[in-house]
Short mmCIF file of C-alpha atoms and ligand atoms in Angstrom, two decimals:
data_model
loop_
_atom_site.label_atom_id
_atom_site.label_comp_id
_atom_site.label_asym_id
_atom_site.label_seq_id
_atom_site.Cartn_x
_atom_site.Cartn_y
_atom_site.Cartn_z
CA UNK A 22 0.00 0.00 0.00
CA UNK A 23 1.22 3.46 -0.87
CA UNK A 24 1.57 6.33 1.58
CA UNK A 25 1.04 8.92 -1.15
CA UNK A 26 -2.23 10.76 -0.69
CA UNK A 27 -4.52 11.83 -3.52
CA UNK A 28 -6.29 14.20 -1.14
CA UNK A 29 -4.65 17.42 -2.27
CA UNK A 30 -6.37 20.48 -0.92
CA UNK A 31 -6.63 23.48 -3.25
CA UNK A 32 -5.32 21.52 -6.26
CA UNK A 33 -7.75 23.46 -8.47
CA UNK A 34 -6.27 26.79 -7.41
CA UNK A 35 -2.75 25.91 -8.58
CA UNK A 36 -1.19 26.66 -11.96
CA UNK A 37 -1.02 23.77 -14.48
CA UNK A 38 2.79 23.76 -13.99
CA UNK A 39 2.52 23.38 -10.20
CA UNK A 40 -0.18 20.69 -10.56
CA UNK A 41 2.11 18.77 -12.90
CA UNK A 42 4.95 18.98 -10.36
CA UNK A 43 2.67 17.37 -7.76
CA UNK A 44 1.57 14.65 -10.19
CA UNK A 45 5.20 14.07 -11.18
CA UNK A 46 6.10 13.36 -7.59
CA UNK A 47 3.00 11.24 -6.93
CA UNK A 48 3.49 9.05 -10.02
CA UNK A 49 7.27 9.24 -10.25
CA UNK A 50 7.15 10.68 -13.77
CA UNK A 51 10.42 11.21 -15.63
CA UNK A 52 11.60 14.60 -16.86
CA UNK A 53 10.85 13.46 -20.46
CA UNK A 54 7.29 12.54 -19.52
CA UNK A 55 6.78 15.93 -17.88
CA UNK A 56 8.17 17.66 -21.00
CA UNK A 57 5.83 15.66 -23.20
CA UNK A 58 2.75 16.58 -21.17
CA UNK A 59 3.72 20.27 -21.34
CA UNK A 60 4.39 20.22 -25.07
CA UNK A 61 1.80 21.41 -27.57
CA UNK A 62 2.44 18.42 -29.82
CA UNK A 63 2.43 15.44 -27.47
CA UNK A 64 1.12 13.22 -30.27
CA UNK A 65 3.42 13.69 -33.27
CA UNK A 66 2.03 13.65 -36.79
CA UNK A 67 4.32 10.71 -37.53
CA UNK A 68 2.77 8.57 -34.76
CA UNK A 69 -0.76 9.77 -35.59
CA UNK A 70 -0.25 8.81 -39.24
CA UNK A 71 0.55 5.26 -38.14
CA UNK A 72 -2.56 5.08 -35.93
CA UNK A 73 -5.40 5.78 -38.40
CA UNK A 74 -5.93 6.53 -42.09
CA UNK A 75 -5.90 9.82 -44.03
CA UNK A 76 -4.35 11.79 -41.17
CA UNK A 77 -4.13 15.58 -41.60
CA UNK A 78 -3.46 16.62 -38.00
CA UNK A 79 -4.14 15.80 -34.35
CA UNK A 80 -6.96 16.87 -32.05
CA UNK A 81 -5.83 17.87 -28.57
CA UNK A 82 -8.15 17.80 -25.55
CA UNK A 83 -7.53 19.14 -22.03
CA UNK A 84 -6.01 16.53 -19.70
CA UNK A 85 -7.10 17.07 -16.08
CA UNK A 86 -6.54 15.20 -12.84
CA UNK A 87 -9.35 14.25 -10.47
CA UNK A 88 -8.10 14.16 -6.87
CA UNK A 89 -9.24 12.62 -3.57
CA UNK A 90 -9.86 9.07 -4.83
CA UNK A 91 -9.43 6.42 -2.16
CA UNK A 92 -10.20 2.96 -3.56
CA UNK A 93 -9.73 -0.19 -1.46
CA UNK A 94 -7.56 1.88 0.93
CA UNK A 95 -5.27 3.01 -1.85
CA UNK A 96 -4.91 6.54 -3.17
CA UNK A 97 -5.29 7.20 -6.89
CA UNK A 98 -4.94 10.30 -9.05
CA UNK A 99 -7.32 10.01 -11.99
CA UNK A 100 -6.28 11.39 -15.41
CA UNK A 101 -9.22 12.56 -17.53
CA UNK A 102 -9.26 13.79 -21.14
CA UNK A 103 -12.47 15.71 -21.72
CA UNK A 104 -13.90 18.85 -23.31
CA UNK A 105 -16.83 19.33 -20.90
CA UNK A 106 -16.34 21.67 -17.94
CA UNK A 107 -17.24 20.57 -14.40
CA UNK A 108 -16.60 16.82 -14.87
CA UNK A 109 -13.13 16.81 -13.24
CA UNK A 110 -14.31 19.14 -10.46
CA UNK A 111 -17.44 17.06 -9.76
CA UNK A 112 -15.46 13.79 -9.65
CA UNK A 113 -12.93 15.29 -7.23
CA UNK A 114 -15.69 16.71 -5.02
CA UNK A 115 -17.64 13.45 -4.95
CA UNK A 116 -14.48 11.44 -4.20
CA UNK A 117 -13.86 13.77 -1.25
CA UNK A 118 -17.35 13.05 0.13
CA UNK A 119 -16.83 9.30 -0.34
CA UNK A 120 -13.46 9.52 1.41
CA UNK A 121 -15.31 10.67 4.52
CA UNK A 122 -17.03 7.26 4.53
CA UNK A 123 -13.82 5.25 4.02
CA UNK A 124 -13.57 5.48 0.24
CA UNK A 125 -14.68 3.15 -2.54
CA UNK A 126 -14.69 -0.64 -2.45
CA UNK A 127 -14.55 -2.67 -5.63
CA UNK A 128 -14.61 -6.15 -7.15
CA UNK A 129 -14.52 -7.63 -10.64
CA UNK A 130 -15.01 -10.86 -12.55
CA UNK A 131 -12.14 -12.42 -14.57
CA UNK A 132 -11.35 -10.57 -17.85
CA UNK A 133 -13.44 -12.85 -20.07
CA UNK A 134 -14.76 -11.54 -23.40
CA UNK A 135 -17.32 -13.19 -25.69
CA UNK A 136 -16.63 -13.87 -29.38
CA UNK A 137 -19.69 -14.70 -31.50
CA UNK A 138 -19.77 -17.01 -34.53
CA UNK A 139 -22.98 -16.93 -36.55
CA UNK A 140 -23.89 -20.24 -38.22
CA UNK A 141 -26.74 -20.41 -40.78
CA UNK A 142 -28.08 -22.76 -43.47
CA UNK A 143 -28.43 -25.61 -40.96
CA UNK A 144 -30.57 -28.67 -41.71
CA UNK A 145 -31.03 -29.45 -38.02
CA UNK A 146 -30.02 -26.46 -35.86
CA UNK A 147 -30.47 -28.26 -32.50
CA UNK A 148 -28.34 -31.20 -33.62
CA UNK A 149 -25.67 -28.77 -34.84
CA UNK A 150 -25.73 -27.06 -31.46
CA UNK A 151 -25.22 -30.38 -29.67
CA UNK A 152 -22.29 -31.28 -31.96
CA UNK A 153 -20.58 -27.97 -31.22
CA UNK A 154 -20.86 -28.58 -27.47
CA UNK A 155 -19.48 -32.11 -27.87
CA UNK A 156 -16.48 -30.67 -29.79
CA UNK A 157 -15.79 -27.95 -27.20
CA UNK A 158 -12.23 -29.03 -26.45
CA UNK A 159 -11.21 -29.32 -30.10
CA UNK A 160 -12.60 -25.85 -30.83
CA UNK A 161 -10.85 -24.30 -27.81
CA UNK A 162 -7.55 -25.97 -28.72
CA UNK A 163 -7.79 -24.56 -32.23
CA UNK A 164 -8.59 -21.08 -30.86
CA UNK A 165 -5.71 -21.17 -28.38
CA UNK A 166 -3.21 -22.31 -31.00
CA UNK A 167 -3.66 -18.84 -32.54
CA UNK A 168 -2.57 -16.88 -29.45
CA UNK A 169 0.26 -18.67 -27.64
CA UNK A 170 1.28 -15.42 -25.91
CA UNK A 171 -2.15 -15.00 -24.31
CA UNK A 172 -2.20 -18.68 -23.32
CA UNK A 173 1.28 -18.43 -21.77
CA UNK A 174 -0.04 -15.61 -19.57
CA UNK A 175 -2.88 -17.77 -18.24
CA UNK A 176 -5.48 -16.45 -20.71
CA UNK A 177 -7.06 -17.88 -23.85
CA UNK A 178 -10.32 -19.65 -24.70
CA UNK A 179 -11.89 -21.07 -21.54
CA UNK A 180 -15.33 -22.23 -22.61
CA UNK A 181 -17.79 -22.53 -25.49
CA UNK A 182 -21.51 -21.79 -25.42
CA UNK A 183 -24.00 -22.39 -28.19
CA UNK A 184 -27.51 -20.96 -28.52
CA UNK A 185 -30.28 -20.98 -31.13
CA UNK A 186 -31.96 -17.68 -31.91
CA UNK A 187 -35.05 -16.94 -33.97
CA UNK A 188 -34.55 -14.09 -36.43
CA UNK A 189 -36.46 -12.44 -39.27
CA UNK A 190 -34.59 -14.71 -41.74
CA UNK A 191 -34.95 -17.94 -39.77
CA UNK A 192 -33.25 -19.88 -37.00
CA UNK A 193 -29.51 -19.34 -36.39
CA UNK A 194 -26.92 -21.07 -34.29
CA UNK A 195 -24.70 -18.64 -32.38
CA UNK A 196 -21.50 -20.19 -31.05
CA UNK A 197 -19.87 -18.15 -28.31
CA UNK A 198 -16.19 -18.36 -27.51
CA UNK A 199 -15.37 -17.27 -23.96
CA UNK A 200 -11.83 -15.89 -23.94
CA UNK A 201 -9.82 -14.75 -20.93
CA UNK A 202 -8.01 -11.67 -22.31
CA UNK A 203 -5.80 -10.99 -19.25
CA UNK A 204 -4.53 -7.41 -19.54
CA UNK A 205 -5.75 -6.79 -23.10
CA UNK A 206 -9.10 -5.30 -24.08
CA UNK A 207 -9.13 -8.31 -26.36
CA UNK A 208 -11.11 -7.41 -29.48
CA UNK A 209 -8.29 -8.28 -31.87
CA UNK A 210 -7.37 -11.39 -29.91
CA UNK A 211 -10.97 -12.67 -29.80
CA UNK A 212 -11.73 -11.78 -33.44
CA UNK A 213 -8.60 -13.66 -34.56
CA UNK A 214 -9.69 -16.72 -32.59
CA UNK A 215 -13.31 -16.51 -33.83
CA UNK A 216 -12.08 -16.40 -37.43
CA UNK A 217 -9.62 -19.23 -36.84
CA UNK A 218 -12.23 -21.68 -35.48
CA UNK A 219 -14.90 -20.92 -38.09
CA UNK A 220 -13.84 -23.52 -40.71
CA UNK A 221 -13.87 -26.16 -37.96
CA UNK A 222 -17.33 -25.02 -36.85
CA UNK A 223 -18.60 -25.19 -40.43
CA UNK A 224 -17.23 -28.72 -40.66
CA UNK A 225 -18.84 -29.79 -37.37
CA UNK A 226 -22.24 -28.20 -38.06
CA UNK A 227 -22.38 -28.61 -41.84
CA UNK A 228 -23.63 -25.03 -41.88
CA UNK A 229 -22.31 -21.73 -43.16
CA UNK A 230 -20.55 -19.13 -41.00
CA UNK A 231 -21.06 -15.44 -41.72
CA UNK A 232 -20.09 -13.18 -38.77
CA UNK A 233 -17.13 -13.87 -36.48
CA UNK A 234 -16.71 -10.99 -34.06
CA UNK A 235 -16.43 -9.97 -30.42
CA UNK A 236 -19.53 -8.82 -28.50
CA UNK A 237 -19.28 -5.47 -26.75
CA UNK A 238 -21.92 -6.61 -24.28
CA UNK A 239 -19.17 -8.02 -22.08
CA UNK A 240 -21.40 -9.55 -19.40
CA UNK A 241 -18.65 -11.95 -18.29
CA UNK A 242 -16.21 -9.10 -17.62
CA UNK A 243 -17.84 -6.80 -15.11
CA UNK A 244 -16.53 -4.33 -12.56
CA UNK A 245 -18.38 -3.23 -9.42
CA UNK A 246 -17.82 -0.36 -7.02
CA UNK A 247 -19.71 0.60 -3.91
CA UNK A 248 -19.46 3.13 -1.09
CA UNK A 249 -21.27 4.39 2.00
CA UNK A 250 -21.21 8.07 2.92
CA UNK A 251 -22.24 9.58 6.23
CA UNK A 252 -25.29 11.79 5.63
CA UNK A 253 -23.36 14.80 6.99
CA UNK A 254 -20.78 14.38 4.22
CA UNK A 255 -23.49 14.57 1.55
CA UNK A 256 -25.22 17.62 3.03
CA UNK A 257 -27.81 16.08 5.37
CA UNK A 258 -30.90 13.85 5.23
CA UNK A 259 -32.77 16.00 2.74
CA UNK A 260 -29.98 15.63 0.16
CA UNK A 261 -29.78 11.87 0.88
CA UNK A 262 -33.53 11.60 0.17
CA UNK A 263 -33.14 13.66 -2.99
CA UNK A 264 -30.41 11.32 -4.27
CA UNK A 265 -32.40 8.18 -3.36
CA UNK A 266 -35.42 9.58 -5.21
CA UNK A 267 -33.26 10.48 -8.22
CA UNK A 268 -31.95 6.91 -8.26
CA UNK A 269 -35.46 5.43 -8.12
CA UNK A 270 -36.53 7.77 -10.96
CA UNK A 271 -33.65 6.54 -13.15
CA UNK A 272 -34.35 2.88 -12.35
CA UNK A 273 -37.98 3.27 -13.46
CA UNK A 274 -37.76 5.66 -16.43
CA UNK A 275 -35.52 5.15 -19.50
CA UNK A 276 -35.59 8.88 -20.34
CA UNK A 277 -34.04 9.69 -16.98
CA UNK A 278 -31.83 6.55 -17.01
CA UNK A 279 -30.12 7.67 -20.24
CA UNK A 280 -29.01 10.93 -18.59
CA UNK A 281 -28.23 9.27 -15.26
CA UNK A 282 -25.94 6.80 -17.04
CA UNK A 283 -24.46 9.54 -19.24
CA UNK A 284 -23.44 11.29 -16.02
CA UNK A 285 -21.58 8.19 -14.79
CA UNK A 286 -20.00 7.69 -18.23
CA UNK A 287 -18.75 11.31 -18.26
CA UNK A 288 -16.02 10.22 -15.87
CA UNK A 289 -15.42 6.72 -17.21
CA UNK A 290 -15.14 7.84 -20.84
CA UNK A 291 -12.76 10.67 -19.90
CA UNK A 292 -10.36 8.16 -18.30
CA UNK A 293 -10.83 5.72 -21.19
CA UNK A 294 -9.84 8.48 -23.63
CA UNK A 295 -6.86 9.58 -21.53
CA UNK A 296 -5.53 6.01 -21.50
CA UNK A 297 -5.98 5.33 -25.24
CA UNK A 298 -8.67 2.71 -24.65
CA UNK A 299 -11.72 2.15 -26.85
CA UNK A 300 -14.47 4.43 -25.53
CA UNK A 301 -17.03 3.26 -28.11
CA UNK A 302 -16.64 -0.29 -26.80
CA UNK A 303 -17.12 0.79 -23.19
CA UNK A 304 -20.11 3.04 -23.99
CA UNK A 305 -21.77 0.29 -26.09
CA UNK A 306 -21.22 -2.25 -23.31
CA UNK A 307 -22.53 0.03 -20.56
CA UNK A 308 -25.73 1.02 -22.35
CA UNK A 309 -26.49 -2.49 -23.61
CA UNK A 310 -25.95 -3.79 -20.06
CA UNK A 311 -28.35 -1.13 -18.79
CA UNK A 312 -31.07 -2.71 -20.95
CA UNK A 313 -30.24 -6.33 -20.19
CA UNK A 314 -33.46 -6.97 -18.25
CA UNK A 315 -35.60 -5.89 -21.19
CA UNK A 316 -36.06 -2.22 -20.27
CA UNK A 317 -33.28 0.35 -20.36
CA UNK A 318 -32.51 1.27 -16.74
CA UNK A 319 -29.73 2.70 -14.55
CA UNK A 320 -26.29 1.14 -14.06
CA UNK A 321 -26.03 2.49 -10.50
CA UNK A 322 -28.26 2.51 -7.44
CA UNK A 323 -28.40 4.75 -4.33
CA UNK A 324 -30.18 3.83 -1.10
CA UNK A 325 -30.47 5.12 2.45
CA UNK A 326 -29.21 2.68 5.07
CA UNK A 327 -30.61 2.10 8.56
CA UNK A 328 -28.46 4.94 9.96
CA UNK A 329 -29.78 7.40 7.38
CA UNK A 330 -26.45 7.35 5.50
CA UNK A 331 -26.14 7.07 1.73
CA UNK A 332 -25.14 3.77 0.08
CA UNK A 333 -24.32 3.57 -3.60
CA UNK A 334 -23.19 0.93 -6.06
CA UNK A 335 -22.48 0.59 -9.75
CA UNK A 336 -21.84 -2.41 -11.98
CA UNK A 337 -21.02 -2.47 -15.68
CA UNK A 338 -19.06 -4.39 -18.32
CA UNK A 339 -15.44 -3.26 -18.36
CA UNK A 340 -13.49 -4.26 -21.46
CA UNK A 341 -10.31 -2.29 -20.88
CA UNK A 342 -6.67 -3.02 -21.52
CA UNK A 343 -3.20 -2.05 -20.37
CA UNK A 344 -1.62 -3.33 -23.57
CA UNK A 345 -2.79 -3.54 -27.19
CA UNK A 346 -4.76 -1.12 -29.32
CA UNK A 347 -3.60 2.50 -28.93
CA UNK A 348 -2.66 2.04 -25.27
CA UNK A 349 1.02 1.56 -25.98
CA UNK A 350 1.26 3.75 -29.09
CA UNK A 351 -0.18 7.02 -27.82
CA UNK A 352 2.56 8.62 -25.70
CA UNK A 353 0.13 10.44 -23.39
CA UNK A 354 -1.91 7.25 -22.83
CA UNK A 355 1.21 5.56 -21.46
CA UNK A 356 1.79 8.44 -19.05
CA UNK A 357 -1.87 8.49 -18.01
CA UNK A 358 -1.64 4.80 -17.09
CA UNK A 359 1.54 5.49 -15.13
CA UNK A 360 -0.28 8.24 -13.19
CA UNK A 361 -3.12 5.81 -12.43
CA UNK A 362 -0.57 3.23 -11.31
CA UNK A 363 -2.81 0.23 -12.01
CA UNK A 364 -1.07 -3.12 -12.37
CA UNK A 365 -3.76 -5.22 -14.10
CA UNK A 366 -6.69 -4.63 -16.44
CA UNK A 367 -8.96 -5.85 -13.63
CA UNK A 368 -7.64 -3.23 -11.22
CA UNK A 369 -8.05 -0.63 -13.98
CA UNK A 370 -11.68 -1.69 -14.54
CA UNK A 371 -12.41 -1.44 -10.83
CA UNK A 372 -10.92 2.07 -10.64
CA UNK A 373 -13.11 3.03 -13.61
CA UNK A 374 -16.21 1.70 -11.83
CA UNK A 375 -15.32 3.86 -8.81
CA UNK A 376 -14.85 6.89 -11.08
CA UNK A 377 -18.28 6.23 -12.63
CA UNK A 378 -19.90 6.01 -9.21
CA UNK A 379 -18.20 9.25 -8.09
CA UNK A 380 -19.28 11.06 -11.25
CA UNK A 381 -22.83 9.83 -10.81
CA UNK A 382 -22.84 10.98 -7.17
CA UNK A 383 -21.47 14.40 -8.12
CA UNK A 384 -24.26 14.94 -10.64
CA UNK A 385 -27.03 13.58 -8.38
CA UNK A 386 -25.90 15.62 -5.42
CA UNK A 387 -25.96 18.84 -7.44
CA UNK A 388 -29.37 17.92 -8.93
CA UNK A 389 -30.85 17.03 -5.56
CA UNK A 390 -29.50 20.15 -3.90
CA UNK A 391 -28.74 23.37 -5.74
CA UNK A 392 -29.57 22.21 -9.29
CA UNK A 393 -26.96 21.33 -11.86
CA UNK A 394 -26.75 24.70 -13.56
CA UNK A 395 -25.11 26.80 -10.86
CA UNK A 396 -21.84 24.89 -10.81
CA UNK A 397 -21.99 23.87 -14.43
CA UNK A 398 -22.75 27.28 -15.89
CA UNK A 399 -20.17 29.04 -13.71
CA UNK A 400 -17.52 26.86 -15.30
CA UNK A 401 -19.12 27.11 -18.71
CA UNK A 402 -19.14 30.95 -18.48
CA UNK A 403 -15.48 31.03 -19.48
CA UNK A 404 -16.23 29.02 -22.64
CA UNK A 405 -19.02 31.45 -23.52
CA UNK A 406 -16.70 34.42 -22.94
CA UNK A 407 -14.06 32.91 -25.23
CA UNK A 408 -16.64 32.06 -27.91
CA UNK A 409 -17.86 35.68 -27.79
CA UNK A 410 -14.34 36.91 -28.51
CA UNK A 411 -12.80 37.56 -25.08
CA UNK A 412 -9.04 37.04 -24.78
CA UNK A 413 -6.43 37.25 -21.99
CA UNK A 414 -7.62 38.66 -18.64
CA UNK A 415 -10.94 39.62 -20.17
CA UNK A 416 -12.03 35.93 -20.21
CA UNK A 417 -12.21 35.72 -16.42
CA UNK A 418 -13.54 39.26 -15.99
CA UNK A 419 -16.42 38.66 -18.41
CA UNK A 420 -17.14 35.19 -16.99
CA UNK A 421 -17.21 36.46 -13.39
CA UNK A 422 -19.59 39.30 -14.26
CA UNK A 423 -21.96 36.95 -16.11
CA UNK A 424 -22.00 34.53 -13.15
CA UNK A 425 -22.67 37.39 -10.72
CA UNK A 426 -25.49 38.73 -12.84
CA UNK A 427 -26.78 35.17 -13.50
CA UNK A 428 -26.83 36.04 -17.20
CA UNK A 429 -24.47 33.48 -18.73
CA UNK A 430 -25.27 34.17 -22.37
CA UNK A 431 -23.42 35.01 -25.58
CA UNK A 432 -25.21 38.36 -26.07
CA UNK A 433 -24.30 39.50 -22.54
CA UNK A 434 -20.70 38.31 -23.04
CA UNK A 435 -20.43 40.50 -26.15
CA UNK A 436 -21.80 43.52 -24.28
CA UNK A 437 -19.39 42.94 -21.41
CA UNK A 438 -16.41 42.57 -23.77
CA UNK A 439 -17.22 46.04 -25.14
CA UNK A 440 -17.77 47.50 -21.67
CA UNK A 441 -14.82 45.92 -19.85
CA UNK A 442 -12.43 45.77 -22.77
CA UNK A 443 -12.44 49.46 -23.48
P1 NAD B 528 -3.92 -6.35 -29.48
O1 NAD B 528 -4.23 -7.39 -30.49
O2 NAD B 528 -3.09 -5.19 -29.91
O3 NAD B 528 -3.23 -7.01 -28.20
C1 NAD B 528 -3.66 -8.23 -27.66
C2 NAD B 528 -2.56 -9.27 -27.76
O4 NAD B 528 -1.42 -8.87 -26.98
C3 NAD B 528 -2.98 -10.59 -27.17
O5 NAD B 528 -3.66 -11.33 -28.15
C4 NAD B 528 -1.66 -11.22 -26.72
O6 NAD B 528 -1.13 -12.03 -27.75
C5 NAD B 528 -0.74 -10.04 -26.52
N1 NAD B 528 -0.37 -9.79 -25.09
C6 NAD B 528 0.87 -9.45 -24.63
N2 NAD B 528 0.87 -9.26 -23.31
C7 NAD B 528 -0.40 -9.45 -22.88
C8 NAD B 528 -1.05 -9.39 -21.60
N3 NAD B 528 -0.39 -9.07 -20.49
N4 NAD B 528 -2.38 -9.65 -21.56
C9 NAD B 528 -3.08 -9.96 -22.66
N5 NAD B 528 -2.51 -10.06 -23.90
C10 NAD B 528 -1.19 -9.80 -24.02
O7 NAD B 528 -5.23 -5.71 -28.86
P2 NAD B 528 -6.60 -6.29 -28.33
O8 NAD B 528 -6.70 -5.92 -26.90
O9 NAD B 528 -6.83 -7.71 -28.70
O10 NAD B 528 -7.65 -5.41 -29.18
C11 NAD B 528 -7.94 -4.08 -28.83
C12 NAD B 528 -8.18 -3.23 -30.05
O11 NAD B 528 -9.22 -3.81 -30.87
C13 NAD B 528 -8.65 -1.86 -29.70
O12 NAD B 528 -7.86 -0.92 -30.42
C14 NAD B 528 -10.09 -1.82 -30.23
O13 NAD B 528 -10.44 -0.51 -30.61
C15 NAD B 528 -10.03 -2.76 -31.38
N6 NAD B 528 -11.28 -3.35 -31.88
C16 NAD B 528 -12.46 -3.29 -31.20
C17 NAD B 528 -13.61 -3.91 -31.68
C18 NAD B 528 -14.88 -3.87 -30.88
O14 NAD B 528 -14.85 -3.44 -29.74
N7 NAD B 528 -16.01 -4.32 -31.43
C19 NAD B 528 -13.54 -4.62 -32.89
C20 NAD B 528 -12.30 -4.69 -33.56
C21 NAD B 528 -11.18 -4.08 -33.04
#
């Protein structure tokens, strides 16, 4: 366990340079890593051109650090890449409240992903299904022969499932390959295996295989986080009741659930982006999981316990990696993972679940208390000032006046630029 604390008071008041010095010490960053984070071209055109097609430039985003996270008695600083104001502040604030109750606790299932193989044109679909199950070991051996590295690390294909589904074009056999991906997100690994076993599956079933691809509904690879906060830390019983009611609203109504979950994903996606992971995969998994019982619902739940304190939990699929994809090619992603200090993809997934729960709490607390706009619009005022043409010191002057007047609007920003800029 580390003695470094992520509870850094007044972090938000410091200059970016001073904040980076603190992070450097916390995460033991090298001088080169510090230089890279400070540079305006941390992702070179040369590297970018190797990452995707038709590159013409790069697209920088702010990289912020959420503080105060205590997860399973360990302190974490959380790197977030995001364009939306108030997300980093809300996560830090919520983590501070949770700290008062002993921090976050987490758990996760093994890093098993599902690869799907679609078999059609079957004379007897049920018989084909049985044959696949009988040939489980042969199919898994074939799959594993295509990723000796993963197998040597204790991963690889671990099981086979087979189900029949009714579709608009008839019955289909779906063979599912369950692959332990260890510290990889695993899409490439699983897709390679699914493709490799398909000729064998065609031979066994006497059918025809079309699709061979990973499922982003990673139900076998889930992360959970939970916490209990003393009611005083949240702002009293009335706020606790407001949060519990907000949670019940989201559980019952998909229109609210979409926004409730978006709030949790604000934090998770920001960390996913900062670490070069696949945010589309995580978003797809989270929202599909939210609808797994037939109606789209919330991925987190808040309740009042017998002492009147607030108890929260979140659970979602967590297909993240520490190797593979862009994780090791994007130079800032490597540094972001070093700042996080996670040792396995499972630990990473659990930290992400805690971040999602914190982000959700931050949003619900503001909604249940003062309303979301006060904090949000105060931070957004600076964006509006810049968009209206303010530069230099005028940005803060215009933003502060708009907040004071409670008129955070482009037309007012323009008037103030004229008035204060002259
Ligand atoms: P990858 O193929 O780059 O790396 C995985 C491989 O690394 C493993 O197969 C293994 O051989 C090796 N490896 C070395 N050390 C390892 C360790 N400690 N743990 C596990 N494996 C180790 O990447 P990937 O994770 O298989 O695929 C991720 C990429 O696939 C992402 O860029 C994602 O965007 C992309 N992708 C996603 C989808 C989807 O989500 N639907 C589909 C296609 C591709």
